[in-house]
Amino acid sequence: FFELYVSNSHNVEVAVFEVLMQLEGDLAVPKCYYSVPFSEQNQLEGSLALQFFDSSKVFNVFNNMSLAQVKQIARALGKIQAASVKFGSEKNKCLDHDPWTEYWKVYTNDAFFTQSLGKVKKIDENVLESLQAVIPLIPQYFGSTLAITIHKQIGCGRVLVNGDHWSANVLFDAKGDLASIIDWQLGHLGVGVEDLLRISMSAMSSQDRRQYSSELLNDMFDSMESNLDGAQVPYTRKQLFEMYDLLFPHAAFFFASTITSVCMVSEEYCFRSNPSSDQATVEKPPNIRGIFEDILIYHKKNEKSASALKFK
């Protein structure tokens, strides 16, 4: 299974970079110099040669980015989305990839998923109350593919989405400015709010995420709209805000389970007592309690609007 997953993920990234290298504009993505996909004839020598960023910095999930840095990311995402619309990515079959279904297969069933999510208690017992509160919702959200079907259900277009857009997949230069968005193995056509949800969950404190979510959504939409050069807007600002609310619980369960595994195995589970001036404070564990709390809030908020949507 692991070999098949690696080869499939590699081939997705090769396909995505074939598209990325054709997009116009100064985009925050690495240049691709050479790529070879895996195939029946080539089962061992898949390759991908990408641009090297000297002196670049990666935030791990235990350190929060500043608001200014996340705003840079939001604007960069909007620019990539606009470029994919102008390119006509909606018609590109190689991007019609479904990472959500593949992700849920790892957990087999909702009982196993619940057990895996429960490991977060070993990281911080203070998360117990919020965890217990969301457990009854797991059967409803387990296996959700709403993120890749919502465009059909509410009537909007799709854009190129990174699909794995958490803090460790963003590079910053020596000055602390955005250099590149990397790791496109889960790249696919979807709605841009997917990537914004993931980066805000992994790179911001819960307090900052709650306070600045509207500002980030507006930044991303304004950037996309201003770079369309007359192409049709894939979704309205109102739809973007609606999708943020609707997809929050789905993306949050996805993120919380993944980040719990990262926390459990990481050898760098440490927190700096004196973060540098360009960073916000760090929560322990990284936002998970706040994310569980917000799952409940958005679940309640979405009760009426989500009732007509199919989650799976």
PDB file of C-alpha atoms in Angstrom:
ATOM      1  CA  PHE A   1       0.000   0.000   0.000  1.00  0.00           C
ATOM      2  CA  PHE A   2       2.773   2.430   0.947  1.00  0.00           C
ATOM      3  CA  GLU A   3       4.646   1.850  -2.323  1.00  0.00           C
ATOM      4  CA  LEU A   4       1.459   2.428  -4.305  1.00  0.00           C
ATOM      5  CA  TYR A   5       0.684   5.566  -2.291  1.00  0.00           C
ATOM      6  CA  VAL A   6       4.170   6.991  -2.862  1.00  0.00           C
ATOM      7  CA  SER A   7       4.121   6.297  -6.600  1.00  0.00           C
ATOM      8  CA  ASN A   8       0.619   7.688  -7.029  1.00  0.00           C
ATOM      9  CA  SER A   9       1.458  10.805  -4.991  1.00  0.00           C
ATOM     10  CA  HIS A  10       4.599  11.336  -7.035  1.00  0.00           C
ATOM     11  CA  ASN A  11       2.672  11.028 -10.288  1.00  0.00           C
ATOM     12  CA  VAL A  12       0.082  13.525  -9.080  1.00  0.00           C
ATOM     13  CA  GLU A  13       2.841  16.015  -8.266  1.00  0.00           C
ATOM     14  CA  VAL A  14       4.457  15.481 -11.674  1.00  0.00           C
ATOM     15  CA  ALA A  15       1.102  16.158 -13.330  1.00  0.00           C
ATOM     16  CA  VAL A  16       0.493  19.241 -11.188  1.00  0.00           C
ATOM     17  CA  PHE A  17       3.901  20.698 -12.007  1.00  0.00           C
ATOM     18  CA  GLU A  18       3.259  20.155 -15.712  1.00  0.00           C
ATOM     19  CA  VAL A  19       0.375  22.559 -15.208  1.00  0.00           C
ATOM     20  CA  LEU A  20       2.130  24.908 -12.765  1.00  0.00           C
ATOM     21  CA  MET A  21       4.980  25.484 -15.205  1.00  0.00           C
ATOM     22  CA  GLN A  22       2.479  26.647 -17.823  1.00  0.00           C
ATOM     23  CA  LEU A  23       0.712  29.135 -15.582  1.00  0.00           C
ATOM     24  CA  GLU A  24       1.441  32.791 -16.200  1.00  0.00           C
ATOM     25  CA  GLY A  25       2.643  35.286 -13.626  1.00  0.00           C
ATOM     26  CA  ASP A  26       5.144  35.460 -10.797  1.00  0.00           C
ATOM     27  CA  LEU A  27       3.754  32.646  -8.665  1.00  0.00           C
ATOM     28  CA  ALA A  28       5.025  31.394  -5.303  1.00  0.00           C
ATOM     29  CA  VAL A  29       5.832  27.885  -6.542  1.00  0.00           C
ATOM     30  CA  PRO A  30       9.168  26.189  -7.293  1.00  0.00           C
ATOM     31  CA  LYS A  31      10.405  25.904 -10.851  1.00  0.00           C
ATOM     32  CA  CYS A  32      10.397  22.339 -12.145  1.00  0.00           C
ATOM     33  CA  TYR A  33      13.436  21.437 -14.234  1.00  0.00           C
ATOM     34  CA  TYR A  34      12.896  17.739 -14.774  1.00  0.00           C
ATOM     35  CA  SER A  35      10.298  15.093 -13.962  1.00  0.00           C
ATOM     36  CA  VAL A  36       9.703  11.418 -14.635  1.00  0.00           C
ATOM     37  CA  PRO A  37       6.514   9.665 -13.466  1.00  0.00           C
ATOM     38  CA  PHE A  38       6.277   6.077 -12.314  1.00  0.00           C
ATOM     39  CA  SER A  39       4.677   3.664 -14.790  1.00  0.00           C
ATOM     40  CA  GLU A  40       4.421  -0.043 -15.542  1.00  0.00           C
ATOM     41  CA  GLN A  41       7.626   0.318 -17.541  1.00  0.00           C
ATOM     42  CA  ASN A  42       9.290   2.558 -14.940  1.00  0.00           C
ATOM     43  CA  GLN A  43       8.532   1.235 -11.466  1.00  0.00           C
ATOM     44  CA  LEU A  44      11.686   2.343  -9.626  1.00  0.00           C
ATOM     45  CA  GLU A  45      13.025   5.594 -11.047  1.00  0.00           C
ATOM     46  CA  GLY A  46      10.400   8.294 -10.709  1.00  0.00           C
ATOM     47  CA  SER A  47      12.025  11.693 -10.244  1.00  0.00           C
ATOM     48  CA  LEU A  48      11.278  15.365  -9.804  1.00  0.00           C
ATOM     49  CA  ALA A  49      13.967  18.083  -9.930  1.00  0.00           C
ATOM     50  CA  LEU A  50      12.746  21.332  -8.390  1.00  0.00           C
ATOM     51  CA  GLN A  51      14.196  24.753  -7.669  1.00  0.00           C
ATOM     52  CA  PHE A  52      16.376  24.997  -4.553  1.00  0.00           C
ATOM     53  CA  PHE A  53      15.734  27.900  -2.198  1.00  0.00           C
ATOM     54  CA  ASP A  54      18.915  28.910  -0.407  1.00  0.00           C
ATOM     55  CA  SER A  55      18.657  30.049   3.240  1.00  0.00           C
ATOM     56  CA  SER A  56      14.956  29.277   3.313  1.00  0.00           C
ATOM     57  CA  LYS A  57      13.080  28.687   6.538  1.00  0.00           C
ATOM     58  CA  VAL A  58      10.252  26.289   7.337  1.00  0.00           C
ATOM     59  CA  PHE A  59       7.906  26.770  10.276  1.00  0.00           C
ATOM     60  CA  ASN A  60       7.085  23.557  12.057  1.00  0.00           C
ATOM     61  CA  VAL A  61       3.601  23.098  13.398  1.00  0.00           C
ATOM     62  CA  PHE A  62       4.632  24.124  16.915  1.00  0.00           C
ATOM     63  CA  ASN A  63       5.499  27.701  15.881  1.00  0.00           C
ATOM     64  CA  ASN A  64       2.927  30.189  14.669  1.00  0.00           C
ATOM     65  CA  MET A  65       3.461  32.562  11.773  1.00  0.00           C
ATOM     66  CA  SER A  66       2.772  36.258  12.067  1.00  0.00           C
ATOM     67  CA  LEU A  67      -0.436  37.643  10.607  1.00  0.00           C
ATOM     68  CA  ALA A  68       1.606  39.435   7.934  1.00  0.00           C
ATOM     69  CA  GLN A  69       3.118  36.133   6.818  1.00  0.00           C
ATOM     70  CA  VAL A  70      -0.235  34.349   6.604  1.00  0.00           C
ATOM     71  CA  LYS A  71      -1.631  37.310   4.647  1.00  0.00           C
ATOM     72  CA  GLN A  72       1.242  36.900   2.173  1.00  0.00           C
ATOM     73  CA  ILE A  73       0.222  33.274   1.768  1.00  0.00           C
ATOM     74  CA  ALA A  74      -3.453  34.177   1.286  1.00  0.00           C
ATOM     75  CA  ARG A  75      -2.564  36.619  -1.491  1.00  0.00           C
ATOM     76  CA  ALA A  76      -0.208  34.100  -3.112  1.00  0.00           C
ATOM     77  CA  LEU A  77      -2.957  31.481  -3.092  1.00  0.00           C
ATOM     78  CA  GLY A  78      -5.337  33.920  -4.765  1.00  0.00           C
ATOM     79  CA  LYS A  79      -2.778  34.598  -7.482  1.00  0.00           C
ATOM     80  CA  ILE A  80      -2.254  30.876  -8.141  1.00  0.00           C
ATOM     81  CA  GLN A  81      -6.005  30.348  -8.268  1.00  0.00           C
ATOM     82  CA  ALA A  82      -6.440  33.143 -10.799  1.00  0.00           C
ATOM     83  CA  ALA A  83      -3.638  31.753 -12.961  1.00  0.00           C
ATOM     84  CA  SER A  84      -5.255  28.300 -12.941  1.00  0.00           C
ATOM     85  CA  VAL A  85      -8.582  29.791 -14.042  1.00  0.00           C
ATOM     86  CA  LYS A  86      -6.971  31.710 -16.914  1.00  0.00           C
ATOM     87  CA  PHE A  87      -5.117  28.542 -17.958  1.00  0.00           C
ATOM     88  CA  GLY A  88      -8.365  26.566 -18.076  1.00  0.00           C
ATOM     89  CA  SER A  89      -7.378  24.073 -15.377  1.00  0.00           C
ATOM     90  CA  GLU A  90     -11.034  23.135 -14.886  1.00  0.00           C
ATOM     91  CA  LYS A  91     -10.779  21.109 -18.115  1.00  0.00           C
ATOM     92  CA  ASN A  92      -7.518  19.381 -17.175  1.00  0.00           C
ATOM     93  CA  LYS A  93      -8.237  15.751 -16.313  1.00  0.00           C
ATOM     94  CA  CYS A  94      -4.862  15.190 -14.648  1.00  0.00           C
ATOM     95  CA  LEU A  95      -5.932  17.600 -11.899  1.00  0.00           C
ATOM     96  CA  ASP A  96      -9.236  15.837 -11.265  1.00  0.00           C
ATOM     97  CA  HIS A  97      -7.731  14.027  -8.298  1.00  0.00           C
ATOM     98  CA  ASP A  98      -9.609  13.033  -5.115  1.00  0.00           C
ATOM     99  CA  PRO A  99      -7.245  13.126  -2.101  1.00  0.00           C
ATOM    100  CA  TRP A 100     -10.112  13.101   0.386  1.00  0.00           C
ATOM    101  CA  THR A 101     -11.342   9.606  -0.475  1.00  0.00           C
ATOM    102  CA  GLU A 102      -7.771   8.308  -0.408  1.00  0.00           C
ATOM    103  CA  TYR A 103      -7.205   9.924   2.989  1.00  0.00           C
ATOM    104  CA  TRP A 104     -10.219   8.297   4.640  1.00  0.00           C
ATOM    105  CA  LYS A 105      -9.177   4.845   3.408  1.00  0.00           C
ATOM    106  CA  VAL A 106      -6.243   5.001   5.821  1.00  0.00           C
ATOM    107  CA  TYR A 107      -8.629   4.836   8.782  1.00  0.00           C
ATOM    108  CA  THR A 108     -10.894   2.015   7.515  1.00  0.00           C
ATOM    109  CA  ASN A 109     -13.905   3.082   9.602  1.00  0.00           C
ATOM    110  CA  ASP A 110     -15.075   5.803  11.987  1.00  0.00           C
ATOM    111  CA  ALA A 111     -14.337   3.687  15.077  1.00  0.00           C
ATOM    112  CA  PHE A 112     -10.667   3.397  14.122  1.00  0.00           C
ATOM    113  CA  PHE A 113     -10.606   7.112  13.292  1.00  0.00           C
ATOM    114  CA  THR A 114     -12.050   7.949  16.729  1.00  0.00           C
ATOM    115  CA  GLN A 115      -9.435   5.764  18.407  1.00  0.00           C
ATOM    116  CA  SER A 116      -6.648   7.454  16.447  1.00  0.00           C
ATOM    117  CA  LEU A 117      -7.933  10.923  17.249  1.00  0.00           C
ATOM    118  CA  GLY A 118      -8.114   9.999  20.928  1.00  0.00           C
ATOM    119  CA  LYS A 119      -4.332   9.773  21.053  1.00  0.00           C
ATOM    120  CA  VAL A 120      -4.266  13.546  21.332  1.00  0.00           C
ATOM    121  CA  LYS A 121      -4.966  13.047  25.053  1.00  0.00           C
ATOM    122  CA  LYS A 122      -1.403  11.794  25.441  1.00  0.00           C
ATOM    123  CA  ILE A 123      -0.147  15.145  24.221  1.00  0.00           C
ATOM    124  CA  ASP A 124      -2.278  17.377  26.406  1.00  0.00           C
ATOM    125  CA  GLU A 125      -4.953  16.246  28.835  1.00  0.00           C
ATOM    126  CA  ASN A 126      -6.551  19.711  28.657  1.00  0.00           C
ATOM    127  CA  VAL A 127      -7.965  18.789  25.246  1.00  0.00           C
ATOM    128  CA  LEU A 128     -10.100  16.003  26.744  1.00  0.00           C
ATOM    129  CA  GLU A 129     -13.302  17.997  27.240  1.00  0.00           C
ATOM    130  CA  SER A 130     -13.391  19.419  23.713  1.00  0.00           C
ATOM    131  CA  LEU A 131     -12.436  16.022  22.245  1.00  0.00           C
ATOM    132  CA  GLN A 132     -15.300  14.285  24.018  1.00  0.00           C
ATOM    133  CA  ALA A 133     -17.666  16.963  22.729  1.00  0.00           C
ATOM    134  CA  VAL A 134     -16.803  16.339  19.061  1.00  0.00           C
ATOM    135  CA  ILE A 135     -16.678  12.525  19.184  1.00  0.00           C
ATOM    136  CA  PRO A 136     -20.477  12.179  18.651  1.00  0.00           C
ATOM    137  CA  LEU A 137     -20.074  14.119  15.383  1.00  0.00           C
ATOM    138  CA  ILE A 138     -17.425  11.803  13.909  1.00  0.00           C
ATOM    139  CA  PRO A 139     -19.833   9.339  12.199  1.00  0.00           C
ATOM    140  CA  GLN A 140     -21.417  12.278  10.376  1.00  0.00           C
ATOM    141  CA  TYR A 141     -18.120  13.678   9.098  1.00  0.00           C
ATOM    142  CA  PHE A 142     -16.008  10.544   8.691  1.00  0.00           C
ATOM    143  CA  GLY A 143     -15.506   9.839   4.992  1.00  0.00           C
ATOM    144  CA  SER A 144     -16.622  13.323   3.992  1.00  0.00           C
ATOM    145  CA  THR A 145     -15.817  14.358   0.428  1.00  0.00           C
ATOM    146  CA  LEU A 146     -17.760  17.614   0.557  1.00  0.00           C
ATOM    147  CA  ALA A 147     -14.630  19.637  -0.225  1.00  0.00           C
ATOM    148  CA  ILE A 148     -14.415  18.159  -3.722  1.00  0.00           C
ATOM    149  CA  THR A 149     -18.147  18.129  -4.462  1.00  0.00           C
ATOM    150  CA  ILE A 150     -19.270  21.413  -2.934  1.00  0.00           C
ATOM    151  CA  HIS A 151     -18.644  23.289  -6.198  1.00  0.00           C
ATOM    152  CA  LYS A 152     -21.368  21.220  -7.872  1.00  0.00           C
ATOM    153  CA  GLN A 153     -23.703  21.433  -4.912  1.00  0.00           C
ATOM    154  CA  ILE A 154     -23.650  25.225  -4.579  1.00  0.00           C
ATOM    155  CA  GLY A 155     -22.903  26.020  -8.218  1.00  0.00           C
ATOM    156  CA  CYS A 156     -19.412  27.465  -8.555  1.00  0.00           C
ATOM    157  CA  GLY A 157     -16.160  26.788 -10.371  1.00  0.00           C
ATOM    158  CA  ARG A 158     -12.928  25.161  -9.253  1.00  0.00           C
ATOM    159  CA  VAL A 159      -9.318  26.278  -9.000  1.00  0.00           C
ATOM    160  CA  LEU A 160      -5.967  24.582  -8.460  1.00  0.00           C
ATOM    161  CA  VAL A 161      -5.590  23.558  -4.813  1.00  0.00           C
ATOM    162  CA  ASN A 162      -2.393  22.385  -3.088  1.00  0.00           C
ATOM    163  CA  GLY A 163      -4.302  19.954  -0.867  1.00  0.00           C
ATOM    164  CA  ASP A 164      -1.559  19.636   1.749  1.00  0.00           C
ATOM    165  CA  HIS A 165      -1.106  23.284   2.567  1.00  0.00           C
ATOM    166  CA  TRP A 166       0.058  23.290   6.178  1.00  0.00           C
ATOM    167  CA  SER A 167       2.862  25.286   7.733  1.00  0.00           C
ATOM    168  CA  ALA A 168       5.672  22.820   6.951  1.00  0.00           C
ATOM    169  CA  ASN A 169       4.919  23.106   3.234  1.00  0.00           C
ATOM    170  CA  VAL A 170       5.638  26.824   2.999  1.00  0.00           C
ATOM    171  CA  LEU A 171       9.132  28.282   2.585  1.00  0.00           C
ATOM    172  CA  PHE A 172      10.171  31.735   3.803  1.00  0.00           C
ATOM    173  CA  ASP A 173      13.311  33.618   2.851  1.00  0.00           C
ATOM    174  CA  ALA A 174      15.917  35.016   5.250  1.00  0.00           C
ATOM    175  CA  LYS A 175      13.850  38.188   5.713  1.00  0.00           C
ATOM    176  CA  GLY A 176      10.780  36.201   6.736  1.00  0.00           C
ATOM    177  CA  ASP A 177       8.883  36.805   3.496  1.00  0.00           C
ATOM    178  CA  LEU A 178       7.102  34.098   1.536  1.00  0.00           C
ATOM    179  CA  ALA A 179       9.421  32.310  -0.890  1.00  0.00           C
ATOM    180  CA  SER A 180       7.419  29.330  -2.124  1.00  0.00           C
ATOM    181  CA  ILE A 181       4.543  26.926  -1.549  1.00  0.00           C
ATOM    182  CA  ILE A 182       5.873  23.382  -1.888  1.00  0.00           C
ATOM    183  CA  ASP A 183       4.744  19.731  -1.854  1.00  0.00           C
ATOM    184  CA  TRP A 184       1.959  19.377  -4.409  1.00  0.00           C
ATOM    185  CA  GLN A 185       1.444  15.603  -4.116  1.00  0.00           C
ATOM    186  CA  LEU A 186      -2.197  16.176  -3.154  1.00  0.00           C
ATOM    187  CA  GLY A 187      -2.765  18.901  -5.735  1.00  0.00           C
ATOM    188  CA  HIS A 188      -6.208  18.855  -7.313  1.00  0.00           C
ATOM    189  CA  LEU A 189      -9.085  20.923  -8.575  1.00  0.00           C
ATOM    190  CA  GLY A 190     -11.173  22.211  -5.704  1.00  0.00           C
ATOM    191  CA  VAL A 191     -12.213  25.388  -3.922  1.00  0.00           C
ATOM    192  CA  GLY A 192      -9.506  27.750  -2.721  1.00  0.00           C
ATOM    193  CA  VAL A 193     -10.799  27.864   0.825  1.00  0.00           C
ATOM    194  CA  GLU A 194      -9.356  24.352   1.379  1.00  0.00           C
ATOM    195  CA  ASP A 195      -5.791  25.658   1.413  1.00  0.00           C
ATOM    196  CA  LEU A 196      -6.644  28.712   3.487  1.00  0.00           C
ATOM    197  CA  LEU A 197      -8.347  26.555   6.116  1.00  0.00           C
ATOM    198  CA  ARG A 198      -5.331  24.265   6.453  1.00  0.00           C
ATOM    199  CA  ILE A 199      -2.736  26.993   6.705  1.00  0.00           C
ATOM    200  CA  SER A 200      -4.769  28.973   9.234  1.00  0.00           C
ATOM    201  CA  MET A 201      -5.271  25.870  11.377  1.00  0.00           C
ATOM    202  CA  SER A 202      -1.604  24.913  11.354  1.00  0.00           C
ATOM    203  CA  ALA A 203       0.128  28.290  11.320  1.00  0.00           C
ATOM    204  CA  MET A 204      -2.002  30.515  13.557  1.00  0.00           C
ATOM    205  CA  SER A 205      -3.163  30.497  17.136  1.00  0.00           C
ATOM    206  CA  SER A 206      -6.856  29.771  17.537  1.00  0.00           C
ATOM    207  CA  GLN A 207      -7.381  33.323  18.735  1.00  0.00           C
ATOM    208  CA  ASP A 208      -5.716  34.848  15.670  1.00  0.00           C
ATOM    209  CA  ARG A 209      -7.477  32.455  13.299  1.00  0.00           C
ATOM    210  CA  ARG A 210     -10.854  33.426  14.716  1.00  0.00           C
ATOM    211  CA  GLN A 211     -10.068  37.133  14.722  1.00  0.00           C
ATOM    212  CA  TYR A 212      -8.579  37.396  11.247  1.00  0.00           C
ATOM    213  CA  SER A 213     -10.372  34.740   9.172  1.00  0.00           C
ATOM    214  CA  SER A 214     -12.550  37.322   7.378  1.00  0.00           C
ATOM    215  CA  GLU A 215      -9.530  39.488   6.634  1.00  0.00           C
ATOM    216  CA  LEU A 216      -7.649  36.529   5.162  1.00  0.00           C
ATOM    217  CA  LEU A 217     -10.620  35.452   3.058  1.00  0.00           C
ATOM    218  CA  ASN A 218     -10.939  38.968   1.671  1.00  0.00           C
ATOM    219  CA  ASP A 219      -7.199  39.127   0.934  1.00  0.00           C
ATOM    220  CA  MET A 220      -7.306  35.832  -0.959  1.00  0.00           C
ATOM    221  CA  PHE A 221     -10.404  36.785  -2.928  1.00  0.00           C
ATOM    222  CA  ASP A 222      -9.104  40.279  -3.776  1.00  0.00           C
ATOM    223  CA  SER A 223      -5.826  38.780  -4.997  1.00  0.00           C
ATOM    224  CA  MET A 224      -7.612  36.216  -7.136  1.00  0.00           C
ATOM    225  CA  GLU A 225     -10.035  38.757  -8.598  1.00  0.00           C
ATOM    226  CA  SER A 226      -7.345  41.329  -9.404  1.00  0.00           C
ATOM    227  CA  ASN A 227      -5.243  38.735 -11.257  1.00  0.00           C
ATOM    228  CA  LEU A 228      -7.999  37.229 -13.421  1.00  0.00           C
ATOM    229  CA  ASP A 229      -7.442  39.740 -16.245  1.00  0.00           C
ATOM    230  CA  GLY A 230     -11.045  39.531 -17.370  1.00  0.00           C
ATOM    231  CA  ALA A 231     -11.510  35.775 -16.876  1.00  0.00           C
ATOM    232  CA  GLN A 232     -14.695  34.648 -15.163  1.00  0.00           C
ATOM    233  CA  VAL A 233     -14.620  34.596 -11.366  1.00  0.00           C
ATOM    234  CA  PRO A 234     -14.970  30.941 -10.258  1.00  0.00           C
ATOM    235  CA  TYR A 235     -16.952  31.892  -7.164  1.00  0.00           C
ATOM    236  CA  THR A 236     -18.209  35.047  -5.549  1.00  0.00           C
ATOM    237  CA  ARG A 237     -16.909  36.560  -2.349  1.00  0.00           C
ATOM    238  CA  LYS A 238     -20.156  35.540  -0.643  1.00  0.00           C
ATOM    239  CA  GLN A 239     -19.721  31.937  -1.809  1.00  0.00           C
ATOM    240  CA  LEU A 240     -16.137  31.910  -0.532  1.00  0.00           C
ATOM    241  CA  PHE A 241     -17.260  32.955   2.939  1.00  0.00           C
ATOM    242  CA  GLU A 242     -20.085  30.389   2.857  1.00  0.00           C
ATOM    243  CA  MET A 243     -17.666  27.628   1.864  1.00  0.00           C
ATOM    244  CA  TYR A 244     -15.313  28.568   4.689  1.00  0.00           C
ATOM    245  CA  ASP A 245     -18.116  28.014   7.199  1.00  0.00           C
ATOM    246  CA  LEU A 246     -19.428  24.859   5.536  1.00  0.00           C
ATOM    247  CA  LEU A 247     -16.056  23.182   5.101  1.00  0.00           C
ATOM    248  CA  PHE A 248     -14.532  24.114   8.445  1.00  0.00           C
ATOM    249  CA  PRO A 249     -15.647  20.957  10.351  1.00  0.00           C
ATOM    250  CA  HIS A 250     -14.647  18.693   7.446  1.00  0.00           C
ATOM    251  CA  ALA A 251     -11.196  20.254   7.093  1.00  0.00           C
ATOM    252  CA  ALA A 252     -10.774  20.404  10.873  1.00  0.00           C
ATOM    253  CA  PHE A 253     -11.310  16.674  11.411  1.00  0.00           C
ATOM    254  CA  PHE A 254      -8.912  16.016   8.522  1.00  0.00           C
ATOM    255  CA  PHE A 255      -6.298  18.320  10.036  1.00  0.00           C
ATOM    256  CA  ALA A 256      -6.690  17.314  13.692  1.00  0.00           C
ATOM    257  CA  SER A 257      -6.180  13.620  12.969  1.00  0.00           C
ATOM    258  CA  THR A 258      -3.116  14.297  10.831  1.00  0.00           C
ATOM    259  CA  ILE A 259      -1.498  16.703  13.242  1.00  0.00           C
ATOM    260  CA  THR A 260      -2.098  14.359  16.166  1.00  0.00           C
ATOM    261  CA  SER A 261       0.024  11.761  14.379  1.00  0.00           C
ATOM    262  CA  VAL A 262       2.711  14.358  13.676  1.00  0.00           C
ATOM    263  CA  CYS A 263       2.814  15.372  17.345  1.00  0.00           C
ATOM    264  CA  MET A 264       3.041  11.778  18.502  1.00  0.00           C
ATOM    265  CA  VAL A 265       6.046  10.886  16.378  1.00  0.00           C
ATOM    266  CA  SER A 266       7.906  14.184  16.212  1.00  0.00           C
ATOM    267  CA  GLU A 267      11.240  14.418  17.984  1.00  0.00           C
ATOM    268  CA  GLU A 268      10.898  18.190  17.938  1.00  0.00           C
ATOM    269  CA  TYR A 269       7.943  18.403  20.284  1.00  0.00           C
ATOM    270  CA  CYS A 270       9.245  21.474  22.032  1.00  0.00           C
ATOM    271  CA  PHE A 271       8.093  25.052  22.444  1.00  0.00           C
ATOM    272  CA  ARG A 272      10.207  28.153  22.439  1.00  0.00           C
ATOM    273  CA  SER A 273       9.692  30.279  25.518  1.00  0.00           C
ATOM    274  CA  ASN A 274      10.901  33.421  23.771  1.00  0.00           C
ATOM    275  CA  PRO A 275       9.638  33.459  20.176  1.00  0.00           C
ATOM    276  CA  SER A 276      11.229  36.015  17.897  1.00  0.00           C
ATOM    277  CA  SER A 277       9.474  39.313  17.318  1.00  0.00           C
ATOM    278  CA  ASP A 278       8.027  38.298  13.948  1.00  0.00           C
ATOM    279  CA  GLN A 279       6.195  35.313  15.434  1.00  0.00           C
ATOM    280  CA  ALA A 280       3.077  35.015  17.495  1.00  0.00           C
ATOM    281  CA  THR A 281       2.955  32.950  20.664  1.00  0.00           C
ATOM    282  CA  VAL A 282       2.664  29.190  20.500  1.00  0.00           C
ATOM    283  CA  GLU A 283      -0.242  27.096  21.725  1.00  0.00           C
ATOM    284  CA  LYS A 284       0.161  23.610  23.191  1.00  0.00           C
ATOM    285  CA  PRO A 285      -0.719  21.374  21.463  1.00  0.00           C
ATOM    286  CA  PRO A 286      -0.847  23.356  18.217  1.00  0.00           C
ATOM    287  CA  ASN A 287      -4.398  24.716  18.130  1.00  0.00           C
ATOM    288  CA  ILE A 288      -6.078  21.329  18.515  1.00  0.00           C
ATOM    289  CA  ARG A 289      -8.272  22.276  21.438  1.00  0.00           C
ATOM    290  CA  GLY A 290      -9.380  25.437  19.659  1.00  0.00           C
ATOM    291  CA  ILE A 291     -10.026  23.464  16.490  1.00  0.00           C
ATOM    292  CA  PHE A 292     -12.241  20.990  18.352  1.00  0.00           C
ATOM    293  CA  GLU A 293     -14.120  23.873  19.941  1.00  0.00           C
ATOM    294  CA  ASP A 294     -14.660  25.471  16.541  1.00  0.00           C
ATOM    295  CA  ILE A 295     -15.872  22.217  15.013  1.00  0.00           C
ATOM    296  CA  LEU A 296     -18.798  22.434  17.416  1.00  0.00           C
ATOM    297  CA  ILE A 297     -19.375  26.115  16.667  1.00  0.00           C
ATOM    298  CA  TYR A 298     -19.377  25.690  12.888  1.00  0.00           C
ATOM    299  CA  HIS A 299     -21.398  22.486  13.058  1.00  0.00           C
ATOM    300  CA  LYS A 300     -24.115  24.394  14.893  1.00  0.00           C
ATOM    301  CA  LYS A 301     -23.775  27.414  12.607  1.00  0.00           C
ATOM    302  CA  ASN A 302     -24.123  25.219   9.504  1.00  0.00           C
ATOM    303  CA  GLU A 303     -27.128  23.178  10.626  1.00  0.00           C
ATOM    304  CA  LYS A 304     -29.561  24.916   8.297  1.00  0.00           C
ATOM    305  CA  SER A 305     -27.294  25.676   5.330  1.00  0.00           C
ATOM    306  CA  ALA A 306     -25.642  22.230   5.356  1.00  0.00           C
ATOM    307  CA  SER A 307     -28.892  20.288   5.585  1.00  0.00           C
ATOM    308  CA  ALA A 308     -29.283  20.252   1.802  1.00  0.00           C
ATOM    309  CA  LEU A 309     -25.696  19.156   1.152  1.00  0.00           C
ATOM    310  CA  LYS A 310     -24.386  15.631   0.708  1.00  0.00           C
ATOM    311  CA  PHE A 311     -21.254  15.031   2.746  1.00  0.00           C
ATOM    312  CA  LYS A 312     -20.270  11.702   1.156  1.00  0.00           C
TER     313      LYS A 312
END
